[in-house]
Amino acid sequence: FRYRVAVLGATGLVGRTMIQVLEERNFPVDELVPLASQRSASQIVRFKGREFITAVPSGDIFRNVDIALFSAGASASREWAHVAAAAGAIVIDNSSAFRMEPGIPLVVPEVNPEAIFKADGTPESIIANPNCSTIQMVVVLKPLYDRYGVKRVVVSTYQSVTGKGKAGRDALESELAGEVQEQFTHFHQIAFNAVPQIDTFTENGYTKEEMKMVNETRKIMGDEALAVSPTTVRIPVYGGHGESLNIELENEFDIDELRALLASSPGIILQDDPSARIYPMPLTSYERDEVFAGRIRRDFWNPKTLNMWIVADNLRKGAATNAVQIAEVIAARQEKA
Ligand code: 2RA
């Protein structure tokens, strides 16, 4: 099988990373259809040594598309996802538009790949890609959940400016260059700072980013009793999101056995040797597809509880790679069918 793959938002940071990952992972692309809004139309994207001009989306275009990767914001997804699905495309949407929609699966391939498919074994027509900070956390929670049960996670994030796309990255660069800002992309100056606000506040004192970590995690893990207590913070780094996790398990654990379990779990690379100063860092996760785990240690105040530190490239495993991996699961199933 080879696929005609559209990328909506092809000129954005995630869209460009999607195209890069499709090429790197050699996804069987028969034809690439890069799409962008009117504002970004007619820009050049490169794929497998060829240049493509971005087009503006239309119903007709999606008639000749098998898989459509979306990353152009929630309003563009709301406008085009059902049009593309009705035209026969399978939509993998990185925006927040449908993540909590009942009947639309929210998928991390290492955690709940079966949610991609209907009872008859065919793929759902719209599949939601979770928020970056949620994805890296559930990749690590999944093996612990299956083996020990997970009751509660207290998570503090240290999120890259690239979570806000090109604008987020450019904001840091211009502040570091000493340029005066008309208004701050990250609500305040981000250079030499940490801003404990990502997205807007909801009425309960938590931000939308924090509520995504609560609600999306429960949907992906299929457990509405799983307690997630989040604080999300923006910091001036490029390479990826860091997360400090305090995880309360249902059952007792042996720390070496738990470490070995993580090391042998899909999508996880252990970097955990404090004596050698080996632990995950954004600089070492940059442009990688895995979730890096380290600083694994027992919480000496609470039984059945551990602390750990994880890092993942939020543009890759946090967005583009996860979406392409969902497409890979679909392609693998069709090969077998
Ligand atoms: C952020 N997770 O980091 C959000 C959206 N990518 O800004």
mmCIF file of C-alpha atoms and ligand atoms in Angstrom:
data_model
loop_
_atom_site.group_PDB
_atom_site.id
_atom_site.type_symbol
_atom_site.label_atom_id
_atom_site.label_comp_id
_atom_site.label_asym_id
_atom_site.label_seq_id
_atom_site.Cartn_x
_atom_site.Cartn_y
_atom_site.Cartn_z
ATOM 1 C CA PHE A 1 0.000 0.000 0.000
ATOM 2 C CA ARG A 2 1.103 3.556 -0.662
ATOM 3 C CA TYR A 3 -0.815 6.564 0.579
ATOM 4 C CA ARG A 4 -1.727 10.022 -0.633
ATOM 5 C CA VAL A 5 -0.975 12.055 2.479
ATOM 6 C CA ALA A 6 -2.157 15.608 3.077
ATOM 7 C CA VAL A 7 -0.610 17.835 5.737
ATOM 8 C CA LEU A 8 -2.813 20.778 6.748
ATOM 9 C CA GLY A 9 -0.635 23.415 8.403
ATOM 10 C CA ALA A 10 2.329 22.323 6.286
ATOM 11 C CA THR A 11 4.286 25.549 6.836
ATOM 12 C CA GLY A 12 3.955 25.599 10.623
ATOM 13 C CA LEU A 13 6.569 24.201 13.028
ATOM 14 C CA VAL A 14 4.569 20.999 13.657
ATOM 15 C CA GLY A 15 3.467 20.673 10.013
ATOM 16 C CA ARG A 16 7.034 20.905 8.769
ATOM 17 C CA THR A 17 8.071 18.380 11.418
ATOM 18 C CA MET A 18 5.291 16.029 10.245
ATOM 19 C CA ILE A 19 6.699 16.157 6.693
ATOM 20 C CA GLN A 20 10.234 15.639 8.041
ATOM 21 C CA VAL A 21 9.122 12.630 10.114
ATOM 22 C CA LEU A 22 7.166 11.087 7.201
ATOM 23 C CA GLU A 23 10.420 11.154 5.245
ATOM 24 C CA GLU A 24 12.699 10.025 8.084
ATOM 25 C CA ARG A 25 10.463 7.055 8.970
ATOM 26 C CA ASN A 26 9.980 6.281 5.289
ATOM 27 C CA PHE A 27 6.190 6.235 5.560
ATOM 28 C CA PRO A 28 4.808 4.847 2.243
ATOM 29 C CA VAL A 29 3.763 8.164 0.748
ATOM 30 C CA ASP A 30 2.573 7.885 -2.848
ATOM 31 C CA GLU A 31 1.828 11.609 -3.042
ATOM 32 C CA LEU A 32 2.296 14.483 -0.582
ATOM 33 C CA VAL A 33 -0.418 17.163 -0.527
ATOM 34 C CA PRO A 34 0.848 20.084 1.590
ATOM 35 C CA LEU A 35 -1.986 22.419 2.558
ATOM 36 C CA ALA A 36 -1.922 25.777 4.280
ATOM 37 C CA SER A 37 -4.235 28.654 5.026
ATOM 38 C CA GLN A 38 -4.668 31.443 2.438
ATOM 39 C CA ARG A 39 -2.122 33.457 4.432
ATOM 40 C CA SER A 40 0.538 30.752 4.038
ATOM 41 C CA ALA A 41 -0.499 29.487 0.595
ATOM 42 C CA SER A 42 2.008 29.062 -2.245
ATOM 43 C CA GLN A 43 4.939 28.459 0.084
ATOM 44 C CA ILE A 44 7.532 25.816 -0.766
ATOM 45 C CA VAL A 45 7.946 22.650 1.332
ATOM 46 C CA ARG A 46 10.530 19.981 0.575
ATOM 47 C CA PHE A 47 9.911 16.228 0.750
ATOM 48 C CA LYS A 48 12.240 13.454 -0.473
ATOM 49 C CA GLY A 49 14.307 15.885 -2.512
ATOM 50 C CA ARG A 50 11.304 17.394 -4.283
ATOM 51 C CA GLU A 51 9.728 20.824 -3.829
ATOM 52 C CA PHE A 52 5.988 21.189 -3.300
ATOM 53 C CA ILE A 53 3.897 24.364 -3.312
ATOM 54 C CA THR A 54 1.333 24.539 -0.523
ATOM 55 C CA ALA A 55 -2.279 24.707 -1.692
ATOM 56 C CA VAL A 56 -5.386 26.005 0.054
ATOM 57 C CA PRO A 57 -7.664 23.193 1.362
ATOM 58 C CA SER A 58 -10.889 22.359 -0.503
ATOM 59 C CA GLY A 59 -13.437 19.525 -0.516
ATOM 60 C CA ASP A 60 -12.160 18.367 -3.910
ATOM 61 C CA ILE A 61 -8.547 18.140 -2.736
ATOM 62 C CA PHE A 62 -9.497 15.729 0.063
ATOM 63 C CA ARG A 63 -11.256 13.409 -2.433
ATOM 64 C CA ASN A 64 -7.771 12.316 -3.552
ATOM 65 C CA VAL A 65 -6.315 11.959 -0.064
ATOM 66 C CA ASP A 66 -6.028 8.730 1.962
ATOM 67 C CA ILE A 67 -4.599 10.159 5.198
ATOM 68 C CA ALA A 68 -4.777 13.798 6.299
ATOM 69 C CA LEU A 69 -2.501 15.025 9.105
ATOM 70 C CA PHE A 70 -3.879 18.234 10.586
ATOM 71 C CA SER A 71 -1.942 20.793 12.594
ATOM 72 C CA ALA A 72 -3.339 24.204 11.708
ATOM 73 C CA GLY A 73 -5.226 25.047 14.877
ATOM 74 C CA ALA A 74 -8.592 24.029 16.280
ATOM 75 C CA SER A 75 -10.698 26.309 14.071
ATOM 76 C CA ALA A 76 -9.125 24.962 10.857
ATOM 77 C CA SER A 77 -9.721 21.412 12.137
ATOM 78 C CA ARG A 78 -13.334 22.194 12.958
ATOM 79 C CA GLU A 79 -13.728 23.632 9.452
ATOM 80 C CA TRP A 80 -12.040 20.819 7.505
ATOM 81 C CA ALA A 81 -11.902 17.533 9.489
ATOM 82 C CA HIS A 82 -15.471 16.406 8.704
ATOM 83 C CA VAL A 83 -15.136 17.620 5.093
ATOM 84 C CA ALA A 84 -11.975 15.551 4.655
ATOM 85 C CA ALA A 85 -13.521 12.526 6.401
ATOM 86 C CA ALA A 86 -16.645 12.773 4.233
ATOM 87 C CA ALA A 87 -14.374 12.835 1.173
ATOM 88 C CA GLY A 88 -12.874 9.525 2.319
ATOM 89 C CA ALA A 89 -9.693 10.636 4.083
ATOM 90 C CA ILE A 90 -8.638 9.364 7.509
ATOM 91 C CA VAL A 91 -7.951 12.505 9.565
ATOM 92 C CA ILE A 92 -5.286 12.484 12.293
ATOM 93 C CA ASP A 93 -5.804 15.814 14.035
ATOM 94 C CA ASN A 94 -3.114 17.370 16.225
ATOM 95 C CA SER A 95 -5.347 20.271 17.279
ATOM 96 C CA SER A 96 -7.424 20.336 20.462
ATOM 97 C CA ALA A 97 -10.699 20.457 18.463
ATOM 98 C CA PHE A 98 -11.905 16.863 18.923
ATOM 99 C CA ARG A 99 -9.717 15.422 21.700
ATOM 100 C CA MET A 100 -12.500 15.234 24.271
ATOM 101 C CA GLU A 101 -15.269 14.545 21.721
ATOM 102 C CA PRO A 102 -17.088 11.323 22.685
ATOM 103 C CA GLY A 103 -16.759 8.855 19.812
ATOM 104 C CA ILE A 104 -13.511 10.358 18.549
ATOM 105 C CA PRO A 105 -10.488 8.381 19.812
ATOM 106 C CA LEU A 106 -7.565 10.140 21.497
ATOM 107 C CA VAL A 107 -4.530 7.970 20.745
ATOM 108 C CA VAL A 108 -0.942 7.355 21.786
ATOM 109 C CA PRO A 109 0.164 4.197 19.888
ATOM 110 C CA GLU A 110 2.189 2.830 22.831
ATOM 111 C CA VAL A 111 -0.871 3.147 25.079
ATOM 112 C CA ASN A 112 -4.193 2.617 23.306
ATOM 113 C CA PRO A 113 -3.629 1.688 19.621
ATOM 114 C CA GLU A 114 -6.825 -0.368 19.575
ATOM 115 C CA ALA A 115 -8.843 2.842 19.932
ATOM 116 C CA ILE A 116 -7.881 3.724 16.332
ATOM 117 C CA PHE A 117 -10.197 1.039 14.970
ATOM 118 C CA LYS A 118 -13.934 0.510 14.861
ATOM 119 C CA ALA A 119 -15.541 -2.797 15.845
ATOM 120 C CA ASP A 120 -15.307 -3.926 12.199
ATOM 121 C CA GLY A 121 -11.545 -3.397 12.229
ATOM 122 C CA THR A 122 -11.536 -0.373 9.942
ATOM 123 C CA PRO A 123 -9.945 2.888 11.164
ATOM 124 C CA GLU A 124 -12.077 5.648 12.638
ATOM 125 C CA SER A 125 -12.373 8.553 10.175
ATOM 126 C CA ILE A 126 -11.142 11.183 12.656
ATOM 127 C CA ILE A 127 -8.455 10.357 15.251
ATOM 128 C CA ALA A 128 -7.242 12.982 17.734
ATOM 129 C CA ASN A 129 -3.580 13.434 18.627
ATOM 130 C CA PRO A 130 -3.227 14.382 22.325
ATOM 131 C CA ASN A 131 -1.525 17.472 23.713
ATOM 132 C CA CYS A 132 2.288 17.162 23.787
ATOM 133 C CA SER A 133 2.586 17.338 27.581
ATOM 134 C CA THR A 134 -0.022 14.561 27.909
ATOM 135 C CA ILE A 135 1.604 12.237 25.348
ATOM 136 C CA GLN A 136 4.996 11.973 27.012
ATOM 137 C CA MET A 137 3.414 11.414 30.422
ATOM 138 C CA VAL A 138 1.072 8.562 29.376
ATOM 139 C CA VAL A 139 3.899 6.751 27.528
ATOM 140 C CA VAL A 140 5.582 6.400 30.918
ATOM 141 C CA LEU A 141 2.399 5.850 32.947
ATOM 142 C CA LYS A 142 1.174 2.966 30.765
ATOM 143 C CA PRO A 143 3.664 0.236 31.833
ATOM 144 C CA LEU A 144 3.390 1.341 35.463
ATOM 145 C CA TYR A 145 -0.398 1.317 35.232
ATOM 146 C CA ASP A 146 -0.509 -2.193 33.769
ATOM 147 C CA ARG A 147 1.974 -3.657 36.244
ATOM 148 C CA TYR A 148 1.319 -1.794 39.514
ATOM 149 C CA GLY A 149 -1.855 0.267 38.999
ATOM 150 C CA VAL A 150 -1.643 4.083 39.202
ATOM 151 C CA LYS A 151 -3.748 6.086 41.656
ATOM 152 C CA ARG A 152 -2.436 9.619 41.386
ATOM 153 C CA VAL A 153 0.132 11.664 39.473
ATOM 154 C CA VAL A 154 1.393 15.052 40.582
ATOM 155 C CA VAL A 155 3.055 16.581 37.510
ATOM 156 C CA SER A 156 5.019 19.807 37.095
ATOM 157 C CA THR A 157 6.010 20.640 33.543
ATOM 158 C CA TYR A 158 8.948 22.642 32.190
ATOM 159 C CA GLN A 159 7.731 23.359 28.657
ATOM 160 C CA SER A 160 9.710 24.484 25.632
ATOM 161 C CA VAL A 161 8.825 27.745 23.924
ATOM 162 C CA THR A 162 8.307 25.721 20.696
ATOM 163 C CA GLY A 163 5.007 24.569 22.205
ATOM 164 C CA LYS A 164 3.750 27.913 20.889
ATOM 165 C CA GLY A 165 5.110 27.135 17.423
ATOM 166 C CA LYS A 166 7.283 29.503 15.420
ATOM 167 C CA ALA A 167 5.886 32.514 17.316
ATOM 168 C CA GLY A 168 6.887 30.957 20.610
ATOM 169 C CA ARG A 169 10.413 30.262 19.446
ATOM 170 C CA ASP A 170 10.808 33.637 17.732
ATOM 171 C CA ALA A 171 9.647 35.424 20.905
ATOM 172 C CA LEU A 172 12.568 33.991 22.883
ATOM 173 C CA GLU A 173 15.036 34.743 20.097
ATOM 174 C CA SER A 174 13.949 38.376 19.823
ATOM 175 C CA GLU A 175 14.019 38.862 23.595
ATOM 176 C CA LEU A 176 17.524 37.386 23.729
ATOM 177 C CA ALA A 177 18.458 39.796 20.919
ATOM 178 C CA GLY A 178 17.309 42.633 23.152
ATOM 179 C CA GLU A 179 14.410 43.660 20.917
ATOM 180 C CA VAL A 180 11.611 45.526 22.691
ATOM 181 C CA GLN A 181 8.374 43.502 22.678
ATOM 182 C CA GLU A 182 5.035 45.124 21.813
ATOM 183 C CA GLN A 183 3.295 42.288 23.661
ATOM 184 C CA PHE A 184 4.572 39.014 25.094
ATOM 185 C CA THR A 185 3.808 35.734 23.271
ATOM 186 C CA HIS A 186 4.247 33.894 26.587
ATOM 187 C CA PHE A 187 2.230 36.470 28.594
ATOM 188 C CA HIS A 188 5.454 37.837 30.134
ATOM 189 C CA GLN A 189 9.105 38.012 29.148
ATOM 190 C CA ILE A 190 10.292 34.399 28.806
ATOM 191 C CA ALA A 191 14.046 35.000 28.470
ATOM 192 C CA PHE A 192 15.762 34.269 31.827
ATOM 193 C CA ASN A 193 12.311 33.622 33.278
ATOM 194 C CA ALA A 194 9.706 30.887 34.000
ATOM 195 C CA VAL A 195 6.029 31.641 33.345
ATOM 196 C CA PRO A 196 3.491 29.482 35.257
ATOM 197 C CA GLN A 197 0.801 30.050 32.661
ATOM 198 C CA ILE A 198 0.343 28.097 29.425
ATOM 199 C CA ASP A 199 -2.877 28.954 27.577
ATOM 200 C CA THR A 200 -5.675 30.756 29.434
ATOM 201 C CA PHE A 201 -7.004 30.183 32.957
ATOM 202 C CA THR A 202 -10.296 28.345 33.492
ATOM 203 C CA GLU A 203 -12.718 29.181 36.291
ATOM 204 C CA ASN A 204 -11.128 26.658 38.685
ATOM 205 C CA GLY A 205 -7.735 28.363 38.823
ATOM 206 C CA TYR A 206 -6.095 25.846 36.505
ATOM 207 C CA THR A 207 -5.045 26.705 32.943
ATOM 208 C CA LYS A 208 -6.459 24.992 29.846
ATOM 209 C CA GLU A 209 -3.060 23.311 29.428
ATOM 210 C CA GLU A 210 -3.319 21.867 32.932
ATOM 211 C CA MET A 211 -6.903 20.713 32.381
ATOM 212 C CA LYS A 212 -5.800 19.000 29.130
ATOM 213 C CA MET A 213 -3.352 16.916 31.181
ATOM 214 C CA VAL A 214 -6.175 15.913 33.554
ATOM 215 C CA ASN A 215 -8.906 15.178 31.029
ATOM 216 C CA GLU A 216 -6.863 13.734 28.164
ATOM 217 C CA THR A 217 -4.918 11.375 30.436
ATOM 218 C CA ARG A 218 -8.132 9.883 31.834
ATOM 219 C CA LYS A 219 -9.569 9.403 28.315
ATOM 220 C CA ILE A 220 -6.404 7.779 26.910
ATOM 221 C CA MET A 221 -5.901 5.518 29.936
ATOM 222 C CA GLY A 222 -9.648 4.743 30.061
ATOM 223 C CA ASP A 223 -9.771 5.509 33.783
ATOM 224 C CA GLU A 224 -11.938 8.354 35.042
ATOM 225 C CA ALA A 225 -10.674 7.746 38.586
ATOM 226 C CA LEU A 226 -7.025 8.437 37.696
ATOM 227 C CA ALA A 227 -6.060 11.550 39.656
ATOM 228 C CA VAL A 228 -3.780 14.015 37.843
ATOM 229 C CA SER A 229 -2.643 17.131 39.697
ATOM 230 C CA PRO A 230 -0.856 19.407 37.192
ATOM 231 C CA THR A 231 1.163 22.609 37.111
ATOM 232 C CA THR A 232 2.347 23.627 33.645
ATOM 233 C CA VAL A 233 5.172 26.147 33.283
ATOM 234 C CA ARG A 234 6.873 27.707 30.239
ATOM 235 C CA ILE A 235 10.672 27.919 30.336
ATOM 236 C CA PRO A 236 13.147 29.337 27.817
ATOM 237 C CA VAL A 237 14.368 26.106 26.131
ATOM 238 C CA TYR A 238 13.973 24.742 22.582
ATOM 239 C CA GLY A 239 14.646 21.000 22.703
ATOM 240 C CA GLY A 240 11.605 19.600 24.429
ATOM 241 C CA HIS A 241 9.294 19.481 27.420
ATOM 242 C CA GLY A 242 10.509 18.296 30.807
ATOM 243 C CA GLU A 243 8.119 16.897 33.402
ATOM 244 C CA SER A 244 8.663 16.113 37.076
ATOM 245 C CA LEU A 245 6.313 13.270 38.063
ATOM 246 C CA ASN A 246 5.319 12.092 41.532
ATOM 247 C CA ILE A 247 3.421 8.840 40.918
ATOM 248 C CA GLU A 248 1.388 7.014 43.561
ATOM 249 C CA LEU A 249 0.906 3.368 42.590
ATOM 250 C CA GLU A 250 -1.773 0.959 43.757
ATOM 251 C CA ASN A 251 0.797 -1.684 44.725
ATOM 252 C CA GLU A 252 4.261 -1.869 46.250
ATOM 253 C CA PHE A 253 7.226 -2.019 43.895
ATOM 254 C CA ASP A 254 10.900 -2.854 43.762
ATOM 255 C CA ILE A 255 12.715 0.164 42.325
ATOM 256 C CA ASP A 256 15.161 -1.878 40.225
ATOM 257 C CA GLU A 257 12.357 -3.989 38.804
ATOM 258 C CA LEU A 258 10.382 -0.832 38.035
ATOM 259 C CA ARG A 259 13.398 0.722 36.313
ATOM 260 C CA ALA A 260 13.885 -2.433 34.244
ATOM 261 C CA LEU A 261 10.201 -2.400 33.305
ATOM 262 C CA LEU A 262 10.461 1.162 31.987
ATOM 263 C CA ALA A 263 13.684 0.388 30.116
ATOM 264 C CA SER A 264 11.921 -2.463 28.290
ATOM 265 C CA SER A 265 8.707 -0.564 27.534
ATOM 266 C CA PRO A 266 7.886 0.804 24.060
ATOM 267 C CA GLY A 267 8.816 4.397 23.332
ATOM 268 C CA ILE A 268 10.924 4.853 26.484
ATOM 269 C CA ILE A 269 14.691 5.293 26.786
ATOM 270 C CA LEU A 270 16.131 5.185 30.312
ATOM 271 C CA GLN A 271 18.786 7.788 31.107
ATOM 272 C CA ASP A 272 19.208 7.187 34.826
ATOM 273 C CA ASP A 273 22.723 7.172 36.273
ATOM 274 C CA PRO A 274 23.054 10.164 38.617
ATOM 275 C CA SER A 275 26.605 9.140 39.625
ATOM 276 C CA ALA A 276 27.600 9.761 36.019
ATOM 277 C CA ARG A 277 25.324 12.802 35.787
ATOM 278 C CA ILE A 278 23.181 10.902 33.261
ATOM 279 C CA TYR A 279 19.558 12.041 33.186
ATOM 280 C CA PRO A 280 17.208 13.356 30.483
ATOM 281 C CA MET A 281 17.612 16.939 29.291
ATOM 282 C CA PRO A 282 15.919 18.947 26.499
ATOM 283 C CA LEU A 283 19.233 19.302 24.683
ATOM 284 C CA THR A 284 19.634 15.518 24.434
ATOM 285 C CA SER A 285 15.988 14.834 23.502
ATOM 286 C CA TYR A 286 15.965 17.353 20.636
ATOM 287 C CA GLU A 287 14.772 15.795 17.341
ATOM 288 C CA ARG A 288 14.396 12.367 18.964
ATOM 289 C CA ASP A 289 11.158 10.335 18.907
ATOM 290 C CA GLU A 290 11.354 8.654 22.300
ATOM 291 C CA VAL A 291 10.434 9.676 25.847
ATOM 292 C CA PHE A 292 13.524 9.834 28.052
ATOM 293 C CA ALA A 293 13.129 8.837 31.727
ATOM 294 C CA GLY A 294 15.510 9.318 34.639
ATOM 295 C CA ARG A 295 15.944 10.497 38.252
ATOM 296 C CA ILE A 296 13.803 7.476 39.211
ATOM 297 C CA ARG A 297 13.681 7.284 43.006
ATOM 298 C CA ARG A 298 11.320 6.244 45.771
ATOM 299 C CA ASP A 299 9.332 9.020 47.447
ATOM 300 C CA PHE A 300 10.586 8.520 50.998
ATOM 301 C CA TRP A 301 7.465 10.036 52.576
ATOM 302 C CA ASN A 302 4.709 8.078 50.858
ATOM 303 C CA PRO A 303 4.626 4.303 50.353
ATOM 304 C CA LYS A 304 3.963 2.955 46.818
ATOM 305 C CA THR A 305 5.083 6.323 45.457
ATOM 306 C CA LEU A 306 8.031 7.334 43.270
ATOM 307 C CA ASN A 307 9.514 10.449 41.698
ATOM 308 C CA MET A 308 10.926 10.658 38.192
ATOM 309 C CA TRP A 309 11.875 13.155 35.524
ATOM 310 C CA ILE A 310 10.987 12.713 31.845
ATOM 311 C CA VAL A 311 11.808 14.704 28.703
ATOM 312 C CA ALA A 312 10.537 14.433 25.124
ATOM 313 C CA ASP A 313 10.780 16.582 22.011
ATOM 314 C CA ASN A 314 7.347 18.205 22.031
ATOM 315 C CA LEU A 315 7.376 18.774 18.253
ATOM 316 C CA ARG A 316 8.176 15.120 17.585
ATOM 317 C CA LYS A 317 6.823 12.540 20.051
ATOM 318 C CA GLY A 318 4.706 15.367 21.440
ATOM 319 C CA ALA A 319 3.038 16.037 18.100
ATOM 320 C CA ALA A 320 4.362 15.052 14.638
ATOM 321 C CA THR A 321 5.853 11.624 15.376
ATOM 322 C CA ASN A 322 2.855 10.520 17.441
ATOM 323 C CA ALA A 323 0.579 11.446 14.520
ATOM 324 C CA VAL A 324 2.768 9.583 11.999
ATOM 325 C CA GLN A 325 2.934 6.572 14.347
ATOM 326 C CA ILE A 326 -0.886 6.483 14.335
ATOM 327 C CA ALA A 327 -0.734 6.439 10.513
ATOM 328 C CA GLU A 328 1.844 3.618 10.732
ATOM 329 C CA VAL A 329 -0.513 1.536 12.897
ATOM 330 C CA ILE A 330 -3.262 2.034 10.291
ATOM 331 C CA ALA A 331 -0.902 1.135 7.419
ATOM 332 C CA ALA A 332 0.328 -1.978 9.241
ATOM 333 C CA ARG A 333 -3.245 -3.154 9.830
ATOM 334 C CA GLN A 334 -4.131 -2.614 6.158
ATOM 335 C CA GLU A 335 -1.051 -4.552 5.081
ATOM 336 C CA LYS A 336 -2.238 -7.498 7.195
ATOM 337 C CA ALA A 337 -5.871 -7.263 6.073
HETATM 338 C C1 2RA B 1 2.168 24.264 24.469
HETATM 339 N N1 2RA B 1 1.209 22.063 24.758
HETATM 340 O O1 2RA B 1 3.219 23.747 24.853
HETATM 341 C C2 2RA B 1 0.950 23.404 24.255
HETATM 342 C C3 2RA B 1 0.556 23.373 22.821
HETATM 343 N N2 2RA B 1 1.528 22.734 22.007
HETATM 344 O O2 2RA B 1 2.023 25.485 24.208
#
